[in-house]
Short mmCIF file of C-alpha atoms in Angstrom, two decimals:
data_model
loop_
_atom_site.label_atom_id
_atom_site.label_comp_id
_atom_site.label_asym_id
_atom_site.label_seq_id
_atom_site.Cartn_x
_atom_site.Cartn_y
_atom_site.Cartn_z
CA UNK A 220 96.40 112.99 94.01
CA UNK A 221 96.19 110.35 91.05
CA UNK A 222 93.83 108.18 93.25
CA UNK A 223 92.17 107.69 96.70
CA UNK A 224 94.06 107.37 99.48
CA UNK A 225 93.57 105.99 103.15
CA UNK A 226 95.13 106.04 106.09
CA UNK A 227 96.26 104.09 107.75
CA UNK A 228 96.77 100.87 105.78
CA UNK A 229 96.45 98.70 108.75
CA UNK A 230 95.41 99.76 112.52
CA UNK A 231 95.65 97.25 114.97
CA UNK A 232 94.03 98.50 118.31
CA UNK A 233 92.71 97.38 121.87
CA UNK A 234 89.03 96.91 122.67
CA UNK A 235 87.53 100.45 124.22
CA UNK A 236 90.27 102.53 122.17
CA UNK A 237 88.87 105.07 119.69
CA UNK A 238 90.24 105.16 116.18
CA UNK A 239 90.53 107.14 113.65
CA UNK A 240 90.68 106.59 109.81
CA UNK A 241 91.48 109.68 106.93
CA UNK A 242 90.24 109.32 103.74
CA UNK A 243 91.43 111.42 100.42
CA UNK A 244 89.47 111.31 97.85
CA UNK A 245 90.34 112.39 94.25
CA UNK A 246 90.56 116.21 93.77
CA UNK A 247 87.23 118.17 92.13
CA UNK A 248 85.44 114.89 93.66
CA UNK A 249 82.23 116.50 95.37
CA UNK A 250 80.54 112.65 96.40
CA UNK A 251 82.79 110.49 99.46
CA UNK A 252 81.20 107.39 100.58
CA UNK A 253 82.68 105.42 103.24
CA UNK A 254 81.95 101.67 103.30
CA UNK A 255 83.54 98.28 105.18
CA UNK A 256 83.75 94.50 104.77
CA UNK A 257 83.77 92.44 107.28
CA UNK A 258 84.94 89.18 107.03
CA UNK A 259 83.50 86.76 104.45
CA UNK A 260 80.66 89.90 104.02
CA UNK A 261 79.71 92.02 100.96
CA UNK A 262 80.47 95.87 101.21
CA UNK A 263 78.30 97.35 103.38
CA UNK A 264 77.43 101.08 103.21
CA UNK A 265 78.30 103.60 106.04
CA UNK A 266 77.74 107.02 105.40
CA UNK A 267 77.75 109.25 102.31
CA UNK A 268 78.97 113.17 101.82
CA UNK A 269 77.95 115.58 99.32
CA UNK A 270 80.47 118.17 99.92
CA UNK A 271 80.69 118.96 103.26
CA UNK A 272 77.08 117.54 104.20
CA UNK A 273 75.87 114.27 105.00
CA UNK A 274 72.35 113.61 103.77
CA UNK A 275 72.91 109.49 104.33
CA UNK A 276 73.95 108.22 107.52
CA UNK A 277 71.66 105.63 107.35
CA UNK A 278 75.04 103.12 107.42
CA UNK A 279 76.49 104.06 110.65
CA UNK A 280 76.16 100.70 112.87
CA UNK A 281 76.18 102.89 116.07
CA UNK A 282 76.57 106.08 117.76
CA UNK A 283 80.16 105.23 118.03
CA UNK A 284 80.28 105.89 114.88
CA UNK A 285 80.92 109.28 113.33
CA UNK A 286 82.29 110.84 110.35
CA UNK A 287 83.00 114.28 108.99
CA UNK A 288 84.55 116.18 105.64
CA UNK A 289 86.10 119.83 105.69
CA UNK A 290 87.06 121.43 102.82
CA UNK A 291 85.07 119.34 100.29
CA UNK A 292 87.84 117.01 100.39
CA UNK A 293 89.56 115.07 103.26
CA UNK A 294 87.21 112.79 105.81
CA UNK A 295 87.59 110.93 108.81
CA UNK A 296 86.32 107.84 109.82
CA UNK A 297 86.04 107.65 113.79
CA UNK A 298 85.35 104.99 115.99
CA UNK A 299 85.11 105.59 119.92
CA UNK A 300 85.14 102.97 122.49
CA UNK A 301 86.13 99.82 119.10
CA UNK A 302 84.82 96.62 119.84
CA UNK A 303 85.91 93.42 118.03
CA UNK A 304 82.95 93.33 115.97
CA UNK A 305 84.57 96.80 113.96
CA UNK A 306 87.16 94.72 112.74
CA UNK A 307 86.90 95.18 109.16
CA UNK A 308 88.39 96.63 105.67
CA UNK A 309 87.02 100.16 105.55
CA UNK A 310 86.88 101.61 102.34
CA UNK A 311 86.44 105.06 101.06
CA UNK A 312 85.59 106.11 97.50
CA UNK A 313 84.91 109.46 95.89
CA UNK A 314 82.98 110.20 92.62
CA UNK A 315 82.93 113.80 90.56
CA UNK A 316 78.87 113.70 91.61
CA UNK A 317 76.57 111.64 93.40
CA UNK A 318 76.00 109.25 90.67
CA UNK A 319 78.43 108.65 88.61
CA UNK A 320 81.23 105.71 88.97
CA UNK A 321 83.19 105.75 92.06
CA UNK A 322 87.05 105.15 92.55
CA UNK A 323 88.14 103.17 95.75
CA UNK A 324 90.90 103.67 97.95
CA UNK A 325 93.06 100.42 99.09
CA UNK A 326 91.47 100.70 102.38
CA UNK A 327 92.08 100.53 106.28
CA UNK A 328 92.63 97.05 107.76
CA UNK A 329 90.91 97.43 111.57
CA UNK A 330 91.80 94.79 114.18
CA UNK A 331 90.40 95.24 117.41
CA UNK A 332 92.08 93.17 119.46
CA UNK B 149 65.19 102.64 100.57
CA UNK B 150 66.60 101.81 97.04
CA UNK B 151 66.40 98.08 96.10
CA UNK B 152 68.85 96.79 94.14
CA UNK B 153 69.42 93.04 94.15
CA UNK B 154 71.65 90.79 92.14
CA UNK B 155 71.62 87.31 91.71
CA UNK B 156 72.87 84.71 92.08
CA UNK B 157 74.65 85.25 95.00
CA UNK B 158 77.09 82.66 94.22
CA UNK B 159 77.89 81.17 91.14
CA UNK B 160 80.56 78.04 90.26
CA UNK B 161 81.69 77.48 86.70
CA UNK B 162 83.82 75.30 84.99
CA UNK B 163 86.61 77.19 83.06
CA UNK B 164 85.24 77.55 79.30
CA UNK B 165 81.93 77.95 80.01
CA UNK B 166 79.79 81.21 79.44
CA UNK B 167 77.95 82.60 82.59
CA UNK B 168 75.66 85.65 82.98
CA UNK B 169 74.54 87.28 86.70
CA UNK B 170 71.45 90.11 87.01
CA UNK B 171 71.47 93.27 88.72
CA UNK B 172 67.64 94.73 89.02
CA UNK B 173 67.38 98.21 90.28
CA UNK B 174 64.41 100.79 90.34
CA UNK B 175 63.13 102.42 87.46
CA UNK B 176 62.73 105.58 88.24
CA UNK B 177 65.33 108.37 89.15
CA UNK B 178 67.72 105.97 86.97
CA UNK B 179 71.04 108.14 86.08
CA UNK B 180 73.20 105.68 85.75
CA UNK B 181 73.74 102.00 86.17
CA UNK B 182 77.57 100.68 87.12
CA UNK B 183 78.80 97.52 87.05
CA UNK B 184 82.61 96.45 89.57
CA UNK B 185 84.42 93.84 89.85
CA UNK B 186 85.96 92.90 93.46
CA UNK B 187 89.15 90.45 93.40
CA UNK B 188 89.72 88.96 96.73
CA UNK B 189 92.42 91.62 99.14
CA UNK B 190 91.57 94.14 96.58
CA UNK B 191 89.52 96.68 96.30
CA UNK B 192 86.44 97.37 93.53
CA UNK B 193 87.07 98.44 90.15
CA UNK B 194 85.10 99.66 87.00
CA UNK B 195 84.07 97.37 84.23
CA UNK B 196 81.24 99.40 82.76
CA UNK B 197 79.00 102.79 83.23
CA UNK B 198 75.88 102.77 81.37
CA UNK B 199 73.52 105.50 81.19
CA UNK B 200 70.75 104.75 78.19
CA UNK B 201 68.47 102.54 78.00
CA UNK B 202 69.65 99.60 75.46
CA UNK B 203 73.05 100.05 76.27
CA UNK B 204 75.34 97.47 75.49
CA UNK B 205 79.26 97.46 76.59
CA UNK B 206 81.85 94.86 76.05
CA UNK B 207 85.26 94.45 77.12
CA UNK B 208 87.21 91.23 76.00
CA UNK B 209 84.82 88.61 77.07
CA UNK B 210 82.55 90.86 79.71
CA UNK B 211 79.88 92.36 78.33
CA UNK B 212 76.65 93.99 79.46
CA UNK B 213 73.40 95.19 78.78
CA UNK B 214 71.09 97.75 80.28
CA UNK B 215 67.08 98.13 80.42
CA UNK B 216 65.90 101.25 82.07
CA UNK B 217 62.51 100.97 81.53
CA UNK B 218 61.96 97.46 83.33
CA UNK B 219 64.81 97.97 85.58
CA UNK B 220 67.81 95.63 85.08
CA UNK B 221 70.76 94.68 83.58
CA UNK B 222 72.98 92.03 82.84
CA UNK B 223 76.58 90.84 83.12
CA UNK B 224 77.91 88.30 80.60
CA UNK B 225 81.29 86.51 80.87
CA UNK B 226 81.51 84.13 77.71
CA UNK B 227 84.24 81.49 78.20
CA UNK B 228 84.84 82.15 82.14
CA UNK B 229 89.22 81.60 82.83
CA UNK B 230 90.41 81.06 86.54
CA UNK B 231 91.27 84.75 86.75
CA UNK B 232 87.39 85.40 86.35
CA UNK B 233 87.04 84.57 89.81
CA UNK B 234 85.77 87.53 91.70
CA UNK B 235 82.43 89.13 93.01
CA UNK B 236 80.79 91.37 90.76
CA UNK B 237 78.75 94.08 91.53
CA UNK B 238 76.74 96.50 90.71
CA UNK B 239 75.32 99.94 91.74
CA UNK B 240 72.73 102.24 90.52
CA UNK B 241 73.37 105.87 90.46
CA UNK B 242 70.19 108.25 91.13
CA UNK B 243 70.02 111.44 89.98
CA UNK B 244 68.42 112.00 93.60
CA UNK B 245 71.42 111.06 95.24
CA UNK B 246 73.94 108.68 96.03
CA UNK B 247 74.62 105.31 93.97
CA UNK B 248 73.52 102.10 95.87
CA UNK B 249 75.39 98.87 95.39
CA UNK B 250 73.84 95.41 95.21
CA UNK B 251 75.27 92.61 97.64
CA UNK B 252 77.37 91.05 94.34
CA UNK B 253 77.69 87.81 92.85
CA UNK B 254 80.56 85.90 93.34
CA UNK B 255 82.09 84.06 90.50
CA UNK B 256 84.39 80.99 91.65
CA UNK B 257 85.93 79.61 87.95
CA UNK B 258 87.57 76.27 88.47
CA UNK B 259 90.20 75.08 86.07
#
């Protein structure tokens, strides 16, 4: 596609449920990033992929968070046993190589009740 | 751990004022320095990418400079307008791996 797409755009879930967030990067982009923005906060780095591997997972807040990328393209961020503090906008970005400009998707707004 | 710092954290100016922000980054393994504009309820959008020491970029009333040897970049806004209100993020692109964002400078321009 022309840009980075994310789905769903909005997700409301109950505490304790698992959720999956999807990111479709720009075709051909090898680097993919996940970030989140909690209410009133800045951009928080979660995980970075180069191809299908994740050389930097340092931003994942707990072992309830995991992410994978397949075929060097689509990525899924999974949050298990969601908590209210997981409520945030989750942003995905891709770039053609690691150090270059990142193009952001529209985000997924996650609300955990 | 890469340290990318932005200052000030927030800034309130009157319409018509000129202003500037700073981004400091490691001086080693430099690949590129990016500035992004992030408006409320939107996703960050790239303003500038700079790769060479001494680079200067300009887009309308906004310009940026780069000093890779000392590890800093300045973003300038001339004659601020209310529509310039946003968070301005810089990102350090390393030739050793991923890009790292600073925490941003939030600009509020009062009419």
